[in-house]
Coordinates of C-alpha atoms in Angstrom, one line a residue:
M1149 CA -37.2 -11.9 24.1
N1150 CA -34.0 -10.6 25.8
Y1151 CA -30.7 -10.1 24.0
D1152 CA -29.2 -13.6 24.9
E1153 CA -32.4 -15.4 23.9
M1154 CA -32.5 -13.5 20.6
L1155 CA -28.9 -14.6 19.8
N1156 CA -30.0 -18.2 20.2
A1157 CA -33.2 -17.8 18.2
R1158 CA -33.3 -19.3 14.7
E1159 CA -37.0 -19.5 14.1
G1160 CA -40.1 -17.2 14.1
G1161 CA -39.4 -13.6 13.4
T1162 CA -35.6 -13.8 13.1
Q1163 CA -33.2 -15.1 10.5
G1164 CA -29.4 -15.3 10.2
I1165 CA -28.4 -13.4 13.3
V1166 CA -24.9 -12.0 13.2
E1167 CA -23.0 -10.5 16.2
L1168 CA -21.6 -7.0 15.7
P1169 CA -19.6 -4.8 18.1
L1170 CA -22.7 -2.8 18.9
G1171 CA -25.2 -5.6 18.9
A1172 CA -26.9 -8.3 16.9
L1173 CA -27.9 -7.9 13.3
Y1174 CA -31.0 -9.9 12.1
K1175 CA -33.9 -9.8 9.7
K1176 CA -37.0 -8.8 11.6
K1177 CA -40.4 -9.6 10.1
I1178 CA -42.9 -6.8 10.3
E1179 CA -46.2 -6.9 8.5
G1180 CA -45.0 -9.6 6.3
K1181 CA -41.8 -7.9 5.3
Y1182 CA -38.2 -8.4 6.6
H1183 CA -36.3 -5.4 7.9
N1184 CA -32.6 -5.0 8.6
V1185 CA -32.4 -4.5 12.4
I1186 CA -29.6 -4.3 14.9
E1187 CA -30.6 -4.9 18.5
L1188 CA -28.2 -3.1 20.8
K1189 CA -26.3 -4.8 23.6
P1190 CA -28.0 -4.2 26.9
D1191 CA -25.0 -2.4 28.5
L1192 CA -24.9 0.0 25.5
A1193 CA -28.6 0.6 25.4
E1194 CA -28.5 1.6 29.1
D1195 CA -25.5 3.9 28.7
L1196 CA -26.8 7.4 28.4
V1197 CA -23.6 8.8 26.9
F1198 CA -23.6 6.1 24.2
C1199 CA -27.2 6.7 23.3
E1200 CA -26.7 10.4 23.0
G1201 CA -23.7 9.6 20.7
L1202 CA -25.9 7.3 18.6
R1203 CA -28.5 10.0 18.2
R1204 CA -25.8 12.4 17.1
D1205 CA -24.4 9.9 14.6
Q1206 CA -27.9 9.3 13.2
R1207 CA -28.3 13.0 12.5
T1208 CA -24.7 13.2 11.1
V1209 CA -25.3 10.3 8.7
K1210 CA -28.2 12.0 7.2
T1211 CA -25.8 14.8 5.9
V1212 CA -23.6 12.2 4.2
N1213 CA -24.7 12.0 0.5
H1214 CA -22.7 9.0 -0.7
P1215 CA -23.8 5.8 -2.2
Q1216 CA -21.7 3.7 0.2
Q1217 CA -23.2 5.4 3.3
L1218 CA -26.1 3.4 4.9
Q1219 CA -28.9 5.4 6.4
Y1220 CA -30.7 4.3 9.6
E1221 CA -33.4 5.1 12.0
L1222 CA -33.6 4.6 15.8
W1223 CA -36.3 2.8 17.7
E1224 CA -36.8 4.3 21.1
E1225 CA -39.2 3.6 23.9
N1226 CA -39.4 5.8 27.0
G1227 CA -36.2 7.5 26.0
V1228 CA -34.3 4.2 25.7
I1229 CA -32.9 3.2 22.3
S1230 CA -33.3 -0.6 21.9
E1231 CA -32.8 -1.1 18.2
L1232 CA -31.8 0.6 15.0
E1233 CA -33.1 -0.2 11.5
F1234 CA -31.1 0.6 8.4
Q1235 CA -32.1 0.9 4.8
S1236 CA -33.7 -2.0 3.0
G1237 CA -31.7 -4.4 0.9
N1238 CA -29.7 -7.6 1.2
Y1239 CA -26.5 -7.1 3.1
L1240 CA -23.9 -9.2 4.9
T1241 CA -20.7 -8.2 6.7
L1242 CA -17.3 -8.4 4.9
D1243 CA -16.3 -11.0 7.5
Q1244 CA -19.3 -13.2 6.4
L1245 CA -18.5 -12.7 2.7
L1246 CA -14.8 -13.7 3.1
R1247 CA -15.7 -16.6 5.2
D1248 CA -18.5 -18.0 3.0
D1249 CA -17.0 -17.1 -0.3
P1250 CA -13.2 -16.7 0.1
S1251 CA -12.7 -16.9 -3.7
V1252 CA -14.3 -13.5 -4.1
V1253 CA -10.9 -11.8 -3.5
A1254 CA -9.7 -13.3 -6.7
R1255 CA -12.5 -11.8 -8.8
P1256 CA -11.5 -9.0 -11.1
G1257 CA -11.9 -5.6 -9.6
F1258 CA -13.1 -6.8 -6.1
M1259 CA -10.0 -5.7 -4.1
E1260 CA -9.5 -2.4 -6.0
N1261 CA -13.2 -1.5 -5.7
A1262 CA -13.2 -2.3 -2.0
I1263 CA -10.1 -0.3 -1.2
N1264 CA -10.9 2.7 -3.4
G1265 CA -14.5 2.7 -2.3
M1266 CA -13.6 3.0 1.4
M1267 CA -11.0 5.6 0.7
E1268 CA -13.4 7.8 -1.4
L1269 CA -16.1 7.6 1.3
T1270 CA -13.6 8.4 4.1
E1271 CA -12.3 11.4 2.2
Q1272 CA -15.8 12.8 2.0
L1273 CA -16.4 12.1 5.7
H1274 CA -13.2 14.0 6.5
S1275 CA -14.4 16.9 4.5
Q1276 CA -17.3 17.0 6.9
G1277 CA -15.2 16.6 10.0
I1278 CA -16.3 12.9 10.5
Y1279 CA -13.8 10.1 11.5
H1280 CA -14.9 6.5 11.0
L1281 CA -12.0 5.0 13.1
C1282 CA -12.5 1.3 12.5
F1283 CA -12.8 -0.6 9.2
A1284 CA -12.8 -4.1 10.8
Q1285 CA -14.4 -6.7 8.6
R1286 CA -17.2 -7.1 11.2
T1287 CA -18.2 -3.5 10.8
V1288 CA -18.1 -3.1 7.0
F1289 CA -21.3 -4.2 5.2
I1290 CA -21.4 -5.7 1.7
R1291 CA -24.4 -5.2 -0.6
K1292 CA -25.0 -8.6 -2.2
S1293 CA -26.2 -7.4 -5.5
D1294 CA -22.8 -5.9 -6.5
N1295 CA -20.4 -6.5 -3.6
M1296 CA -20.2 -2.8 -2.8
P1297 CA -18.7 -2.1 0.7
M1298 CA -20.8 0.2 2.9
L1299 CA -20.5 1.9 6.3
L1300 CA -23.2 2.4 8.9
W1301 CA -22.1 4.4 12.1
H1302 CA -18.9 6.5 12.7
G1303 CA -16.7 6.4 15.7
S1304 CA -16.2 10.2 16.1
S1305 CA -19.8 10.6 17.0
F1306 CA -19.0 8.9 20.3
A1307 CA -16.1 11.1 21.3
A1308 CA -17.7 11.7 24.7
L1309 CA -17.3 8.1 25.7
K1310 CA -14.5 7.7 28.2
D1311 CA -13.9 4.0 27.2
K1312 CA -13.8 3.9 23.4
S1313 CA -13.2 0.1 23.5
V1314 CA -16.9 -0.6 24.0
L1315 CA -17.5 0.6 20.4
F1316 CA -14.9 -1.9 18.9
D1317 CA -15.5 -5.2 20.8
D1318 CA -12.9 -7.7 19.5
C1319 CA -11.8 -5.2 16.8
E1320 CA -9.4 -3.2 18.9
A1321 CA -6.4 -4.2 16.7
D1322 CA -8.0 -2.4 13.8
V1323 CA -8.2 0.9 15.7
A1324 CA -5.3 3.4 16.0
P1325 CA -3.6 3.3 19.4
E1326 CA -4.1 7.0 20.2
V1327 CA -7.9 6.5 19.9
L1328 CA -8.1 3.8 22.5
E1329 CA -5.4 5.1 24.8
E1330 CA -6.0 8.9 24.7
G1331 CA -9.3 9.4 22.9
K1332 CA -7.5 11.4 20.2
M1333 CA -8.7 11.2 16.7
D1334 CA -8.0 12.8 13.4
E1335 CA -7.4 11.9 9.7
R1336 CA -4.3 10.0 10.6
S1337 CA -6.4 7.7 12.8
D1338 CA -8.4 6.7 9.7
V1339 CA -5.2 6.3 7.8
F1340 CA -4.2 3.6 10.3
A1341 CA -7.6 2.0 10.1
L1342 CA -7.6 1.9 6.3
G1343 CA -4.1 0.3 6.4
R1344 CA -5.4 -2.4 8.7
F1345 CA -8.4 -2.8 6.4
I1346 CA -6.1 -3.4 3.4
E1347 CA -4.0 -5.9 5.5
G1348 CA -7.2 -7.8 6.3
L1349 CA -8.3 -8.1 2.7
Y1350 CA -4.9 -9.8 1.9
A1351 CA -4.9 -11.9 5.0
S1352 CA -5.0 -15.1 2.9
S1353 CA -2.3 -14.0 0.5
S1354 CA 0.8 -11.7 0.5
L1355 CA 0.4 -8.0 0.1
P1356 CA 1.3 -6.8 -3.4
Y1357 CA 4.6 -5.0 -3.7
E1358 CA 3.0 -1.7 -4.4
L1359 CA 1.0 -1.8 -1.2
K1360 CA 3.6 -3.1 1.3
G1361 CA 5.4 0.1 2.0
V1362 CA 2.2 2.1 2.0
V1363 CA 0.5 -0.2 4.6
K1364 CA 3.6 -0.2 6.7
K1365 CA 3.7 3.6 6.8
A1366 CA -0.1 3.9 7.3
T1367 CA -0.1 1.5 10.3
D1368 CA 2.8 3.0 12.2
P1369 CA 1.9 3.2 15.9
D1370 CA 3.1 6.8 16.0
P1371 CA 0.6 9.1 14.2
D1372 CA 3.4 11.5 13.2
N1373 CA 5.0 8.8 11.1
R1374 CA 1.8 8.1 9.1
Y1375 CA 0.4 9.8 6.0
P1376 CA -1.2 13.0 7.1
S1377 CA -4.3 12.3 5.1
V1378 CA -6.2 9.7 3.1
A1379 CA -5.4 11.7 0.0
A1380 CA -1.7 11.5 0.7
M1381 CA -2.0 7.8 1.2
R1382 CA -3.9 7.4 -2.1
E1383 CA -1.2 9.4 -3.9
A1384 CA 1.5 7.1 -2.6
M1385 CA -0.5 4.0 -3.7
S1386 CA -0.9 5.6 -7.2
K1387 CA 2.9 6.2 -7.5
K1388 CA 3.6 2.6 -6.4
R1389 CA 1.2 1.3 -9.0
G1390 CA 2.8 3.5 -11.7
M1391 CA 6.2 2.1 -10.7
K1392 CA 4.8 -1.4 -11.0
R1393 CA 3.5 -0.7 -14.5
S1394 CA 6.9 0.6 -15.4
L1395 CA 8.4 -2.6 -14.0
W1396 CA 6.2 -4.8 -16.1
T1397 CA 7.1 -2.7 -19.1
M1398 CA 10.7 -3.4 -18.4
V1399 CA 10.0 -7.1 -17.9
G1400 CA 8.3 -7.2 -21.3
A1401 CA 11.4 -5.5 -22.8
L1402 CA 13.6 -8.1 -21.1
V1403 CA 11.5 -10.9 -22.4
V1404 CA 11.6 -9.6 -26.0
V1405 CA 15.4 -9.1 -25.8
G1406 CA 15.8 -12.6 -24.3
L1407 CA 13.8 -14.2 -27.1
L1408 CA 15.8 -12.3 -29.7
V1409 CA 19.1 -13.3 -28.0
F1410 CA 17.9 -16.9 -28.0
L1411 CA 17.0 -16.8 -31.7
Y1412 CA 20.2 -15.1 -32.6
F1413 CA 22.4 -17.8 -31.0
D1414 CA 20.1 -20.5 -32.3
L1415 CA 20.3 -19.4 -35.9
T1416 CA 23.8 -18.1 -36.2
P1417 CA 27.2 -19.7 -35.8
E1418 CA 29.2 -19.2 -32.7
S1419 CA 31.4 -16.1 -33.0
A1420 CA 35.0 -16.0 -32.0
N1421 CA 36.1 -14.3 -28.8
V1422 CA 37.6 -10.8 -29.2
E1423 CA 40.2 -9.5 -26.9
F1424 CA 41.1 -5.9 -26.5
V1425 CA 44.8 -4.9 -26.1
D1426 CA 45.9 -1.6 -24.7
K1427 CA 49.0 0.4 -26.0
K1428 CA 51.3 -1.5 -23.7
G1429 CA 50.2 -4.9 -25.0
A1430 CA 48.2 -6.0 -21.9
V1431 CA 45.0 -7.8 -22.5
Q1432 CA 42.0 -5.9 -21.1
E1433 CA 39.0 -7.8 -19.9
K1434 CA 35.9 -5.8 -20.4
D1435 CA 32.9 -6.5 -18.1
P1436 CA 29.8 -5.8 -20.2
F1437 CA 27.9 -5.4 -17.0
S1438 CA 30.1 -2.6 -15.6
V1439 CA 28.0 0.5 -14.9
E1440 CA 30.0 3.6 -14.0
Y1441 CA 28.5 6.8 -12.6
D1442 CA 29.7 10.3 -12.5
E1443 CA 30.6 11.5 -9.0
P1444 CA 28.7 14.7 -8.5
Y1445 CA 30.7 15.6 -5.4
G1446 CA 34.3 15.0 -4.7
E1447 CA 36.5 15.8 -1.7
E1448 CA 35.9 19.6 -1.8
E1449 CA 37.5 22.0 0.6
E1450 CA 35.5 23.3 3.5
G1451 CA 33.1 26.0 2.5
Y1452 CA 32.9 24.7 -1.1
M1453 CA 29.5 25.3 -2.8
D1454 CA 28.4 23.5 -5.9
P1455 CA 28.7 25.9 -8.9
E1456 CA 25.1 25.3 -10.1
M1457 CA 23.8 26.2 -6.7
E1458 CA 26.1 29.3 -6.6
M1459 CA 24.7 30.5 -10.0
Y1460 CA 21.2 29.9 -8.7
M1461 CA 21.8 31.9 -5.6
D1462 CA 23.2 34.7 -7.7
S1463 CA 20.2 34.7 -10.1
M1464 CA 17.8 35.0 -7.2
N1465 CA 19.7 38.1 -5.9
V1466 CA 19.8 36.9 -2.3
E1467 CA 22.2 37.7 0.4
P1468 CA 25.4 35.5 0.3
M1469 CA 25.2 32.7 2.8
S1470 CA 27.5 32.5 5.8
D1471 CA 30.3 30.0 6.0
D1472 CA 28.3 28.0 8.5
E1473 CA 25.3 27.9 6.2
V1474 CA 27.4 26.9 3.3
K1475 CA 29.1 24.1 5.4
R1476 CA 25.7 22.7 6.6
I1477 CA 24.4 22.6 3.1
S1478 CA 27.6 21.0 1.8
D1479 CA 27.5 18.4 4.6
S1480 CA 24.0 17.5 3.9
L1481 CA 24.7 17.1 0.2
H1482 CA 27.7 14.9 1.0
V1483 CA 25.5 12.7 3.3
A1484 CA 22.8 12.3 0.6
N1485 CA 25.5 11.6 -2.0
D1486 CA 27.1 9.0 0.2
Q1487 CA 23.7 7.3 0.9
E1488 CA 23.0 7.2 -2.9
K1489 CA 26.5 5.8 -3.7
I1490 CA 26.0 3.0 -1.1
F1491 CA 22.5 2.3 -2.5
R1492 CA 23.9 2.2 -6.1
R1493 CA 26.8 0.0 -5.3
R1494 CA 24.8 -2.6 -3.3
F1495 CA 21.8 -2.7 -5.6
E1496 CA 24.1 -2.9 -8.7
E1497 CA 25.8 -6.0 -7.2
R1498 CA 22.5 -7.7 -6.6
A1499 CA 21.0 -6.7 -9.9
K1500 CA 24.0 -7.8 -11.9
Q1501 CA 23.9 -11.2 -10.3
K1502 CA 20.2 -11.6 -10.9
I1503 CA 20.2 -10.4 -14.5
Q1504 CA 23.2 -12.5 -15.4
S1505 CA 21.3 -15.5 -14.1
L1506 CA 18.3 -14.5 -16.1
Y1507 CA 20.4 -14.5 -19.3
S1508 CA 22.3 -17.6 -18.6
S1509 CA 22.5 -20.2 -21.4
S1510 CA 20.3 -22.6 -19.4
N1511 CA 17.6 -20.0 -18.9
L1512 CA 17.7 -18.8 -22.6
G1513 CA 17.5 -22.4 -23.7
S1514 CA 14.3 -23.0 -21.7
S1515 CA 10.7 -22.5 -22.9
E1516 CA 9.2 -19.1 -23.5
T1517 CA 6.8 -19.7 -20.5
N1518 CA 9.7 -20.5 -18.2
F1519 CA 11.7 -17.5 -19.3
I1520 CA 8.8 -15.1 -18.7
S1521 CA 8.1 -16.6 -15.3
H1522 CA 11.8 -16.4 -14.3
S1523 CA 11.9 -12.7 -15.5
Q1524 CA 8.8 -11.8 -13.4
Q1525 CA 10.4 -13.4 -10.4
V1526 CA 13.7 -11.6 -10.9
M1527 CA 12.0 -8.2 -11.2
D1528 CA 9.8 -8.7 -8.1
E1529 CA 12.9 -9.7 -6.1
L1530 CA 14.9 -6.7 -7.2
M1531 CA 12.2 -4.2 -6.5
N1532 CA 11.6 -5.7 -3.1
Y1533 CA 15.3 -5.5 -2.4
A1534 CA 15.3 -1.8 -3.5
T1535 CA 12.6 -1.1 -0.9
E1536 CA 14.6 -2.9 1.9
L1537 CA 17.8 -1.1 0.7
S1538 CA 16.1 2.3 0.9
E1539 CA 15.3 1.7 4.5
Q1540 CA 18.8 0.5 5.3
T1541 CA 20.7 3.4 3.5
G1542 CA 18.3 6.2 4.3
V1543 CA 17.5 6.9 0.6
P1544 CA 13.8 7.9 0.2
T1545 CA 11.7 4.9 -1.0
D1546 CA 10.5 6.7 -4.2
A1547 CA 14.1 7.9 -5.0
G1548 CA 15.4 4.4 -4.4
S1549 CA 12.8 2.9 -6.8
V1550 CA 13.8 5.3 -9.5
L1551 CA 17.5 4.6 -9.0
A1552 CA 16.8 0.9 -9.1
S1553 CA 14.9 1.2 -12.4
Q1554 CA 17.8 3.2 -13.8
I1555 CA 20.4 0.6 -12.8
I1556 CA 18.3 -2.2 -14.2
S1557 CA 17.9 -0.3 -17.5
N1558 CA 21.6 0.4 -17.6
L1559 CA 22.5 -3.2 -17.0
Q1560 CA 20.1 -4.3 -19.6
A1561 CA 21.7 -2.0 -22.2
Q1562 CA 25.2 -3.2 -21.2
M1563 CA 23.9 -6.8 -21.5
Q1564 CA 22.8 -6.1 -25.1
S1565 CA 26.1 -4.5 -25.9
G1566 CA 27.9 -7.4 -24.4
V1567 CA 25.9 -9.9 -26.5
K1568 CA 27.1 -8.2 -29.7
R1569 CA 30.7 -8.0 -28.5
Y1570 CA 31.2 -11.3 -26.8
G1571 CA 28.5 -13.6 -28.1
S1572 CA 27.0 -16.3 -25.9
Q1573 CA 29.6 -15.9 -23.1
T1574 CA 27.8 -12.9 -21.7
G1575 CA 26.3 -13.8 -18.4
T1576 CA 26.8 -17.5 -19.1
D1577 CA 29.2 -20.2 -18.0
S1578 CA 29.3 -22.0 -21.3
N1579 CA 33.1 -22.0 -21.5
N1580 CA 33.7 -23.2 -17.9

């Protein structure tokens, strides 16, 4: 039976044939037992460079001691490799699983286990100088018993191939550009491939907030702009998840405060408005949402050095800096400070508007479920805006997220103070 005939076969010794980039996967019946077999595409089986790479990969795979690495053997005849057989068990590709059972992505732990599992295995591969290069759903195997994702062969074993695209038939979009265009490969190539893997998992839904920035950086066409390693990518994801947990803690606090405010105004009489008069007799309108920040740098003269930095330099007993060095540092501090001030001003404007709407009389008067839902929506919008604003102003994403959290916390505190001082007028339009 030739390759094309085998693809059309559905009876006899074959069951459930699945096309892969390297060939066709099927169950082959041998002595009453079914074996997992991949029959290579004829053009690959006849390519001596590819076959040598496959032999190299089979030897390499034997050195990978990881539960998510599939082991396999080659079937050769007269020096020609026609098939490979991998370890027994019931497997299907990730592409098959998502097509046949799309609801699997909503099961607790599936996404996290799939992503973490691939990252852990890839880190071990890198420690052995191995690069996988493509995590397309057609190439990732899933063990049916526990939905564990597993890998078979690795792209770096075929570095001698001039045309790398033959390894990734119809999966080129999941491979880093430098691999296909120049044949270059390193850890950043797998960072790109993992970013595409995560995107593919969330193809039927939107990427969670904590993954958007990570995936964007990981899949940058320029390798120099990506994470330098999978470990760095995992650390960034961990930080984003920590920020999300802090965000939900803040949401919880806002919900509690909102319920207390609602009960306060529901159970107590309306208080009279209080106006503050300065010494000249003019009425001062206090904005309970006003958040003022100390300006760490003013309009200093040229050559000015921050006193704390000057003390630090003295304590280190180093040579005094030249005027040019002082000016460069001062200029860079001014730029960073200007970026932060722009970020603070623009984010505070948006956050004030959103939080005021959150504590409007109509929203406080709604049900607890609606209030919680609105709170979650507001926080998601604000943190997404913080990410966008970081890119626009040049403030690092992590620093922007911290500033955003601080501003939201300050506005929340001012809101509570305003509730005590002004009653139900805070953030509402009850008197209009």
